[in-house]
Amino acid sequence: MTDGTEGVPDTLFIPLAARIYSTEHFPEYFKDEASLRFRDKVPESIVSGSSEYSMVASVARYRNTDAMIRDFVERNGRSSIVFLGAGLDTACIRLSDLDACFYEMDLPEVIEMRGDLIPAAENEVLIPGDLFDMRWAEKVDRTRQTMILALGVFQYFPEKRIIDAIGRMKELFPGAELVFDATDSKGLKYAERHVRRTGNKSAAMYFAVDDSEQFALRTGTELMEYRPFFTDARRMLIGKVGIYTRIAMNVVDNNGRAKILRLRL
């Protein structure tokens, strides 16, 4: 992935830090025991630069998308689950009981790091490559029902590139589901400030979705689900997180600042 992506690989430690934080502080909401083995790999700047709210926001993404993956596989049986920009995600471990093959695609240097830290499981395929050249699709078993996930990825690229990529996914994976997280334009500014506070000054953000239905129309896809980030968190973490975090979760959900979209290609 090129063209303005300098600094993007460094961001893979941000969600890892959040998964560790949640596992240690509120495992009843989100627990990822596999992440704990990498605690000493997370740069201190990421831990010190992350607020409680940003930690909750990051793991809320995974709590919601894990549920979507589980629903997809339970409905469709043996499935292909593709993570674009997989980073150091451990969904394959968290969801090891599912009848699915997990495909982890990311930049070659990230896949090399991932392979060293997290040995591939029997039901897992590591794919080094570029999200936009689509050669990664050749490694995926497209005879199975397929869900493609891009979590914390699209924000770093211009909208035109995202729309073009979705169009090519439609050709290669007709009828598949695409799941990705997005902020609106105001939320994107906050997200970029957070990344800069963690020490990464070069990972600029570009892509936002202000109207989910219009975005589905523009991409010729079906909007299957619009899911706010914090529905469960607002209920389960009351009294366990600070007042700022509670207020921020309410504001974000009520104003559509951050959401997860599920499209049918």
XYZ file of N, CA, C and O in Angstrom, residues 1 8-9 11-16 19 30 57-69 81-92 94-95 102-106 110 114 131 147-157 162 169 177-183 205 207 227 229 259-263:
300
model
N 0.860 -1.177 0.000
C 0.000 0.000 0.000
C 0.896 1.227 0.000
O 1.657 1.450 0.924
N 1.843 4.432 8.300
C 0.662 3.617 8.556
C 1.003 2.317 9.282
O 0.309 1.940 10.224
N 2.072 1.568 8.899
C 2.349 0.324 9.613
C 2.530 0.511 11.110
O 2.202 -0.379 11.897
N 0.833 2.175 13.088
C -0.452 2.243 13.787
C -0.958 0.872 14.205
O -1.928 0.789 14.956
N -0.323 -0.205 13.765
C -0.824 -1.528 14.127
C -0.686 -1.798 15.625
O -1.359 -2.681 16.165
N 0.156 -1.041 16.333
C 0.305 -1.239 17.770
C -0.820 -0.581 18.572
O -1.025 -0.911 19.740
N -1.554 0.366 17.978
C -2.611 1.064 18.709
C -3.738 0.104 19.093
O -4.113 0.029 20.273
N -4.316 -0.663 18.167
C -5.364 -1.605 18.579
C -4.842 -2.715 19.472
O -5.576 -3.223 20.332
N -3.581 -3.115 19.302
C -3.010 -4.130 20.180
C -2.967 -3.619 21.614
O -3.336 -4.336 22.560
N -6.455 -3.737 23.071
C -6.926 -5.078 23.421
C -6.284 -5.560 24.722
O -6.923 -6.225 25.537
N -14.611 -7.092 26.701
C -13.819 -7.645 25.603
C -12.535 -8.234 26.171
O -11.776 -7.551 26.852
N -12.872 2.761 22.425
C -13.307 2.866 21.029
C -12.658 1.794 20.169
O -13.302 1.188 19.309
N -11.374 1.542 20.392
C -10.670 0.548 19.598
C -11.221 -0.850 19.831
O -11.492 -1.591 18.884
N -11.424 -1.230 21.092
C -11.909 -2.592 21.346
C -13.392 -2.733 21.012
O -13.859 -3.841 20.708
N -14.145 -1.625 21.044
C -15.551 -1.695 20.639
C -15.666 -2.166 19.194
O -16.573 -2.924 18.834
N -14.742 -1.727 18.389
C -14.705 -2.167 16.988
C -14.595 -3.687 16.914
O -15.313 -4.349 16.160
N -13.707 -4.263 17.711
C -13.496 -5.710 17.657
C -14.634 -6.486 18.294
O -14.992 -7.569 17.814
N -15.201 -5.971 19.373
C -16.350 -6.662 19.967
C -17.478 -6.774 18.943
O -18.106 -7.822 18.789
N -17.748 -5.680 18.239
C -18.837 -5.681 17.261
C -18.532 -6.545 16.047
O -19.385 -7.306 15.577
N -17.321 -6.452 15.521
C -17.020 -7.212 14.309
C -16.838 -8.702 14.605
O -17.143 -9.529 13.750
N -16.358 -9.053 15.793
C -16.320 -10.469 16.157
C -17.724 -11.056 16.117
O -17.938 -12.183 15.638
N -18.695 -10.285 16.619
C -20.084 -10.755 16.604
C -20.599 -10.897 15.177
O -21.339 -11.844 14.859
N -20.216 -9.985 14.284
C -20.635 -10.075 12.889
C -20.032 -11.304 12.216
O -20.708 -11.995 11.437
N -18.756 -11.565 12.481
C -18.118 -12.754 11.904
C -18.804 -14.016 12.392
O -19.109 -14.933 11.608
N -12.882 -15.816 5.752
C -12.889 -14.538 6.456
C -11.585 -13.826 6.131
O -10.505 -14.309 6.476
N -11.684 -12.695 5.445
C -10.504 -11.991 4.938
C -10.326 -10.691 5.713
O -11.237 -9.861 5.771
N -9.143 -10.506 6.300
C -8.810 -9.262 6.977
C -7.828 -8.476 6.109
O -6.709 -8.923 5.863
N -8.247 -7.313 5.652
C -7.373 -6.411 4.909
C -6.717 -5.451 5.898
O -7.407 -4.815 6.690
N -5.394 -5.356 5.852
C -4.709 -4.580 6.872
C -4.804 -5.274 8.214
O -5.124 -4.665 9.233
N -4.514 -6.578 8.225
C -4.739 -7.407 9.414
C -3.902 -6.978 10.601
O -4.321 -7.138 11.753
N -2.704 -6.446 10.351
C -1.855 -6.041 11.456
C -1.566 -7.206 12.383
O -1.228 -8.305 11.958
N -1.740 -6.969 13.685
C -1.506 -7.996 14.695
C -2.813 -8.444 15.329
O -2.837 -8.862 16.492
N -3.891 -8.377 14.577
C -5.178 -8.824 15.105
C -5.131 -10.321 15.387
O -4.451 -11.080 14.689
N -5.868 -10.744 16.396
C -5.875 -12.153 16.805
C -7.280 -12.748 16.728
O -7.625 -13.644 17.490
N -8.091 -12.264 15.794
C -9.453 -12.800 15.656
C -9.430 -14.289 15.372
O -10.324 -15.023 15.821
N -8.440 -14.757 14.621
C -8.348 -16.183 14.316
C -8.261 -17.013 15.594
O -8.797 -18.123 15.666
N -9.284 -15.753 18.742
C -10.510 -15.480 19.507
C -11.688 -16.291 18.985
O -12.575 -16.677 19.746
N -11.721 -16.534 17.673
C -12.858 -17.203 17.035
C -12.459 -18.583 16.504
O -12.962 -19.045 15.490
N -9.187 -18.152 7.922
C -8.891 -16.734 8.081
C -7.715 -16.360 7.184
O -6.661 -16.994 7.222
N -7.917 -15.315 6.395
C -6.881 -14.815 5.495
C -6.433 -13.447 6.014
O -7.248 -12.520 6.116
N -5.137 -13.335 6.329
C -4.594 -12.106 6.915
C -3.727 -11.424 5.869
O -2.648 -11.894 5.540
N -4.208 -10.294 5.324
C -3.479 -9.573 4.286
C -2.951 -8.252 4.849
O -3.672 -7.520 5.528
N -1.688 -7.964 4.579
C -1.115 -6.679 4.985
C 0.180 -6.457 4.210
O 0.597 -7.314 3.415
N 4.742 -5.965 7.499
C 3.828 -6.261 8.606
C 3.567 -7.760 8.703
O 3.553 -8.338 9.789
N 4.225 -10.144 11.751
C 3.137 -10.963 12.279
C 3.535 -12.435 12.334
O 3.276 -13.130 13.317
N -3.307 -3.782 -0.665
C -4.773 -3.839 -0.644
C -5.375 -3.523 -2.010
O -6.375 -4.110 -2.408
N -16.545 -13.161 3.825
C -16.675 -11.859 4.487
C -15.306 -11.202 4.468
O -14.301 -11.807 4.823
N -15.272 -9.944 4.026
C -14.039 -9.160 3.973
C -14.137 -8.054 5.008
O -15.137 -7.332 5.061
N -13.106 -7.917 5.831
C -13.097 -6.889 6.864
C -11.896 -5.974 6.683
O -10.791 -6.439 6.436
N -12.145 -4.672 6.801
C -11.080 -3.667 6.761
C -11.277 -2.790 7.992
O -12.098 -1.869 7.984
N -10.557 -3.099 9.054
C -10.764 -2.442 10.344
C -9.614 -1.489 10.630
O -8.458 -1.891 10.677
N -9.956 -0.214 10.790
C -8.927 0.786 11.007
C -8.025 0.964 9.816
O -6.843 1.303 9.969
N -8.551 0.771 8.613
C -7.727 0.765 7.397
C -8.141 1.857 6.419
O -7.310 2.677 5.984
N -9.406 1.901 6.046
C -9.843 2.796 4.974
C -9.560 4.259 5.292
O -9.352 5.066 4.370
N -9.550 4.633 6.565
C -9.364 6.027 6.940
C -8.090 6.635 6.358
O -8.019 7.844 6.151
N -7.100 5.803 6.075
C -5.796 6.313 5.664
C -5.664 6.533 4.162
O -4.567 6.849 3.685
N -6.765 6.378 3.423
C -6.697 6.486 1.963
C -7.795 7.406 1.439
O -8.871 7.509 2.026
N -10.838 4.087 -2.222
C -11.702 3.152 -1.501
C -12.858 2.705 -2.395
O -13.172 1.511 -2.485
N -13.706 -5.382 -5.687
C -14.142 -6.475 -4.807
C -15.486 -7.038 -5.263
O -15.716 -8.254 -5.197
N -19.773 -10.189 1.749
C -20.049 -9.088 2.661
C -18.754 -8.345 2.966
O -17.703 -8.964 3.126
N -18.859 -7.021 3.020
C -17.726 -6.165 3.358
C -18.060 -5.421 4.638
O -19.097 -4.762 4.733
N -17.190 -5.527 5.628
C -17.380 -4.861 6.917
C -16.213 -3.903 7.138
O -15.045 -4.298 7.009
N -16.524 -2.647 7.458
C -15.459 -1.699 7.772
C -15.977 -0.650 8.745
O -17.180 -0.422 8.859
N -15.061 -0.062 9.482
C -15.411 1.005 10.403
C -15.132 2.349 9.736
O -14.246 2.470 8.889
N -15.897 3.335 10.136
C -15.730 4.664 9.561
C -16.172 5.708 10.574
O -16.985 5.436 11.455
N -15.626 6.889 10.431
C -16.100 8.037 11.193
C -16.763 9.004 10.224
O -16.614 8.870 9.002
N -4.995 11.002 7.674
C -6.280 10.341 7.437
C -7.098 11.152 6.451
O -7.072 12.383 6.459
N -10.385 9.447 4.716
C -11.676 8.870 4.344
C -12.669 8.940 5.498
O -12.376 8.511 6.618
N -24.073 -0.011 12.391
C -23.990 -0.340 13.813
C -23.162 0.723 14.540
O -21.976 0.882 14.280
N -20.841 2.268 17.472
C -19.747 1.607 18.176
C -20.122 1.134 19.578
O -19.709 0.064 20.009
N -18.964 4.444 13.347
C -19.908 3.358 13.117
C -19.218 2.227 12.356
O -18.110 2.408 11.826
N -19.891 1.114 12.319
C -19.425 -0.023 11.528
C -20.468 -0.289 10.468
O -21.668 -0.403 10.771
N -20.033 -0.368 9.227
C -20.932 -0.595 8.105
C -20.725 -1.996 7.573
O -19.595 -2.485 7.460
N -21.826 -2.630 7.227
C -21.813 -3.989 6.662
C -22.524 -3.936 5.330
O -23.732 -3.691 5.264
N -21.770 -4.115 4.259
C -22.301 -4.012 2.901
C -22.318 -5.371 2.218
O -21.436 -6.186 2.436
